[in-house]
Amino acid sequence: MKLDLECVRDILITLEQQSDFVRLSTHDLSLLLPQYSLNQIIYTCWRLYEGGYINLFLFYPPTNSSDPIIRCIGDLTFQGHEFLADIKPKSNWERLSYAFKQGSSASFKTIANVAIDLGTEALKIKLGLVTK
């Protein structure tokens, strides 16, 4: 399955918008983001968990299967908050996602690094340290 960057951003924003400690089932998250299939939500949550961006609460079935199941989705990690701060502003996201809509591809690490650069650039402009 392909990692959908729009889905990544939408999941992170949705988790951040929750008013209390997050404990959402994958089904509940899919109801909040109906534009994505449940399988896409699950896949993206696993990738975000593996990357250290979100917390997952896992259930390990007492069968021979060694694969855990997502019991519920938790809060953003500190790294997740940092990444979201760089991709949340619409102008940053539009600049970043435009390149990928034009057929570019890159690792998630590279995307995160470019997002950091965009966030740094936007902050410097707001502080008057750089002119547009």
PDB file of C-alpha atoms in Angstrom:
ATOM      1  CA  MET A   1       0.000   0.000   0.000  1.00  0.00           C
ATOM      2  CA  LYS A   2       1.184   3.528  -0.756  1.00  0.00           C
ATOM      3  CA  LEU A   3       1.687   6.045   2.052  1.00  0.00           C
ATOM      4  CA  ASP A   4      -0.702   8.925   1.353  1.00  0.00           C
ATOM      5  CA  LEU A   5       0.800  12.215   2.589  1.00  0.00           C
ATOM      6  CA  GLU A   6      -2.612  13.889   2.736  1.00  0.00           C
ATOM      7  CA  CYS A   7      -3.791  11.085   5.013  1.00  0.00           C
ATOM      8  CA  VAL A   8      -0.667  11.502   7.187  1.00  0.00           C
ATOM      9  CA  ARG A   9      -1.361  15.212   7.627  1.00  0.00           C
ATOM     10  CA  ASP A  10      -5.091  14.728   8.212  1.00  0.00           C
ATOM     11  CA  ILE A  11      -4.515  12.073  10.887  1.00  0.00           C
ATOM     12  CA  LEU A  12      -1.969  14.218  12.735  1.00  0.00           C
ATOM     13  CA  ILE A  13      -4.242  17.277  12.633  1.00  0.00           C
ATOM     14  CA  THR A  14      -7.253  15.242  13.778  1.00  0.00           C
ATOM     15  CA  LEU A  15      -5.349  13.760  16.708  1.00  0.00           C
ATOM     16  CA  GLU A  16      -4.063  17.186  17.720  1.00  0.00           C
ATOM     17  CA  GLN A  17      -7.607  18.608  17.656  1.00  0.00           C
ATOM     18  CA  GLN A  18      -8.916  16.136  20.229  1.00  0.00           C
ATOM     19  CA  SER A  19      -9.756  17.948  23.453  1.00  0.00           C
ATOM     20  CA  ASP A  20      -8.505  15.318  25.863  1.00  0.00           C
ATOM     21  CA  PHE A  21      -6.039  12.466  25.953  1.00  0.00           C
ATOM     22  CA  VAL A  22      -6.582  10.609  22.712  1.00  0.00           C
ATOM     23  CA  ARG A  23      -7.894   7.082  22.809  1.00  0.00           C
ATOM     24  CA  LEU A  24      -9.554   6.568  19.428  1.00  0.00           C
ATOM     25  CA  SER A  25     -10.296   3.269  17.794  1.00  0.00           C
ATOM     26  CA  THR A  26      -9.341   2.972  14.153  1.00  0.00           C
ATOM     27  CA  HIS A  27     -13.064   2.844  13.394  1.00  0.00           C
ATOM     28  CA  ASP A  28     -13.707   6.122  15.269  1.00  0.00           C
ATOM     29  CA  LEU A  29     -10.799   7.790  13.472  1.00  0.00           C
ATOM     30  CA  SER A  30     -12.144   6.595  10.130  1.00  0.00           C
ATOM     31  CA  LEU A  31     -15.508   8.205  10.984  1.00  0.00           C
ATOM     32  CA  LEU A  32     -13.700  11.508  11.584  1.00  0.00           C
ATOM     33  CA  LEU A  33     -11.849  11.126   8.258  1.00  0.00           C
ATOM     34  CA  PRO A  34     -14.435   9.574   5.909  1.00  0.00           C
ATOM     35  CA  GLN A  35     -12.406  10.469   2.808  1.00  0.00           C
ATOM     36  CA  TYR A  36     -10.042   7.569   3.642  1.00  0.00           C
ATOM     37  CA  SER A  37     -10.784   3.867   3.831  1.00  0.00           C
ATOM     38  CA  LEU A  38     -10.391   2.040   7.124  1.00  0.00           C
ATOM     39  CA  ASN A  39      -7.466   0.120   5.608  1.00  0.00           C
ATOM     40  CA  GLN A  40      -5.759   3.401   4.637  1.00  0.00           C
ATOM     41  CA  ILE A  41      -6.246   4.732   8.185  1.00  0.00           C
ATOM     42  CA  ILE A  42      -4.794   1.569   9.724  1.00  0.00           C
ATOM     43  CA  TYR A  43      -1.849   1.477   7.318  1.00  0.00           C
ATOM     44  CA  THR A  44      -1.014   5.149   7.881  1.00  0.00           C
ATOM     45  CA  CYS A  45      -1.300   4.824  11.663  1.00  0.00           C
ATOM     46  CA  TRP A  46       1.152   1.915  11.616  1.00  0.00           C
ATOM     47  CA  ARG A  47       3.633   3.941   9.568  1.00  0.00           C
ATOM     48  CA  LEU A  48       3.239   6.977  11.853  1.00  0.00           C
ATOM     49  CA  TYR A  49       3.765   4.727  14.868  1.00  0.00           C
ATOM     50  CA  GLU A  50       6.862   3.153  13.328  1.00  0.00           C
ATOM     51  CA  GLY A  51       8.224   6.626  12.577  1.00  0.00           C
ATOM     52  CA  GLY A  52       7.673   7.771  16.157  1.00  0.00           C
ATOM     53  CA  TYR A  53       4.968  10.335  15.339  1.00  0.00           C
ATOM     54  CA  ILE A  54       2.002   8.816  17.216  1.00  0.00           C
ATOM     55  CA  ASN A  55       1.390   6.423  20.075  1.00  0.00           C
ATOM     56  CA  LEU A  56      -0.589   3.244  19.557  1.00  0.00           C
ATOM     57  CA  PHE A  57      -2.034   0.954  22.181  1.00  0.00           C
ATOM     58  CA  LEU A  58      -1.608  -2.573  20.928  1.00  0.00           C
ATOM     59  CA  PHE A  59      -3.318  -5.866  21.674  1.00  0.00           C
ATOM     60  CA  TYR A  60      -1.380  -9.092  21.269  1.00  0.00           C
ATOM     61  CA  PRO A  61      -3.823 -11.913  20.541  1.00  0.00           C
ATOM     62  CA  PRO A  62      -3.244 -15.094  22.549  1.00  0.00           C
ATOM     63  CA  THR A  63      -2.944 -17.119  19.353  1.00  0.00           C
ATOM     64  CA  ASN A  64       0.016 -18.265  17.333  1.00  0.00           C
ATOM     65  CA  SER A  65      -0.097 -14.979  15.425  1.00  0.00           C
ATOM     66  CA  SER A  66       2.732 -12.671  16.419  1.00  0.00           C
ATOM     67  CA  ASP A  67       1.168  -9.645  14.765  1.00  0.00           C
ATOM     68  CA  PRO A  68      -0.296  -7.152  17.220  1.00  0.00           C
ATOM     69  CA  ILE A  69      -3.609  -5.426  16.582  1.00  0.00           C
ATOM     70  CA  ILE A  70      -4.218  -1.712  17.124  1.00  0.00           C
ATOM     71  CA  ARG A  71      -6.442  -1.470  20.205  1.00  0.00           C
ATOM     72  CA  CYS A  72      -6.601   2.309  19.988  1.00  0.00           C
ATOM     73  CA  ILE A  73      -4.713   5.310  18.700  1.00  0.00           C
ATOM     74  CA  GLY A  74      -3.087   7.599  21.240  1.00  0.00           C
ATOM     75  CA  ASP A  75      -1.708  11.098  21.245  1.00  0.00           C
ATOM     76  CA  LEU A  76       0.954  12.621  19.041  1.00  0.00           C
ATOM     77  CA  THR A  77       4.497  12.151  20.291  1.00  0.00           C
ATOM     78  CA  PHE A  78       6.792  15.139  20.734  1.00  0.00           C
ATOM     79  CA  GLN A  79       8.271  14.318  17.315  1.00  0.00           C
ATOM     80  CA  GLY A  80       4.747  14.176  15.896  1.00  0.00           C
ATOM     81  CA  HIS A  81       3.946  17.642  17.267  1.00  0.00           C
ATOM     82  CA  GLU A  82       7.168  19.018  15.777  1.00  0.00           C
ATOM     83  CA  PHE A  83       6.468  17.511  12.356  1.00  0.00           C
ATOM     84  CA  LEU A  84       2.870  18.755  12.404  1.00  0.00           C
ATOM     85  CA  ALA A  85       4.023  22.272  13.303  1.00  0.00           C
ATOM     86  CA  ASP A  86       6.010  22.297  10.053  1.00  0.00           C
ATOM     87  CA  ILE A  87       3.295  20.846   7.782  1.00  0.00           C
ATOM     88  CA  LYS A  88       0.162  22.290   9.367  1.00  0.00           C
ATOM     89  CA  PRO A  89       0.375  25.815   7.894  1.00  0.00           C
ATOM     90  CA  LYS A  90      -1.520  25.667   4.622  1.00  0.00           C
ATOM     91  CA  SER A  91       1.155  27.608   2.726  1.00  0.00           C
ATOM     92  CA  ASN A  92       3.890  25.179   3.822  1.00  0.00           C
ATOM     93  CA  TRP A  93       1.725  22.174   2.994  1.00  0.00           C
ATOM     94  CA  GLU A  94       0.752  23.500  -0.426  1.00  0.00           C
ATOM     95  CA  ARG A  95       4.389  24.083  -1.348  1.00  0.00           C
ATOM     96  CA  LEU A  96       5.423  20.643  -0.141  1.00  0.00           C
ATOM     97  CA  SER A  97       2.522  18.687  -1.583  1.00  0.00           C
ATOM     98  CA  TYR A  98       2.703  20.496  -4.953  1.00  0.00           C
ATOM     99  CA  ALA A  99       6.007  18.809  -5.723  1.00  0.00           C
ATOM    100  CA  PHE A 100       4.564  15.383  -5.042  1.00  0.00           C
ATOM    101  CA  LYS A 101       1.483  16.039  -7.117  1.00  0.00           C
ATOM    102  CA  GLN A 102       3.875  16.775 -10.001  1.00  0.00           C
ATOM    103  CA  GLY A 103       5.300  13.262  -9.782  1.00  0.00           C
ATOM    104  CA  SER A 104       8.214  13.797  -7.418  1.00  0.00           C
ATOM    105  CA  SER A 105       8.976  11.129  -4.883  1.00  0.00           C
ATOM    106  CA  ALA A 106      11.131  11.063  -1.782  1.00  0.00           C
ATOM    107  CA  SER A 107      11.537   9.196   1.451  1.00  0.00           C
ATOM    108  CA  PHE A 108       9.437  10.258   4.415  1.00  0.00           C
ATOM    109  CA  LYS A 109      12.640  11.389   6.116  1.00  0.00           C
ATOM    110  CA  THR A 110      13.393  13.722   3.195  1.00  0.00           C
ATOM    111  CA  ILE A 111       9.845  15.059   3.251  1.00  0.00           C
ATOM    112  CA  ALA A 112      10.180  15.733   6.996  1.00  0.00           C
ATOM    113  CA  ASN A 113      13.483  17.541   6.430  1.00  0.00           C
ATOM    114  CA  VAL A 114      11.997  19.733   3.701  1.00  0.00           C
ATOM    115  CA  ALA A 115       9.023  20.471   5.986  1.00  0.00           C
ATOM    116  CA  ILE A 116      11.472  21.610   8.685  1.00  0.00           C
ATOM    117  CA  ASP A 117      13.150  23.914   6.169  1.00  0.00           C
ATOM    118  CA  LEU A 118       9.773  25.384   5.164  1.00  0.00           C
ATOM    119  CA  GLY A 119       8.819  25.904   8.799  1.00  0.00           C
ATOM    120  CA  THR A 120      12.156  27.571   9.537  1.00  0.00           C
ATOM    121  CA  GLU A 121      11.814  29.825   6.489  1.00  0.00           C
ATOM    122  CA  ALA A 122       8.254  30.853   7.444  1.00  0.00           C
ATOM    123  CA  LEU A 123       9.318  31.677  11.009  1.00  0.00           C
ATOM    124  CA  LYS A 124      12.291  33.742   9.831  1.00  0.00           C
ATOM    125  CA  ILE A 125      10.002  35.745   7.551  1.00  0.00           C
ATOM    126  CA  LYS A 126       7.524  36.352  10.402  1.00  0.00           C
ATOM    127  CA  LEU A 127      10.349  37.517  12.659  1.00  0.00           C
ATOM    128  CA  GLY A 128      11.697  39.844   9.964  1.00  0.00           C
ATOM    129  CA  LEU A 129      14.991  37.983   9.779  1.00  0.00           C
ATOM    130  CA  VAL A 130      14.602  37.344   6.039  1.00  0.00           C
ATOM    131  CA  THR A 131      12.705  39.207   3.365  1.00  0.00           C
ATOM    132  CA  LYS A 132      10.449  37.365   0.956  1.00  0.00           C
TER     133      LYS A 132
END
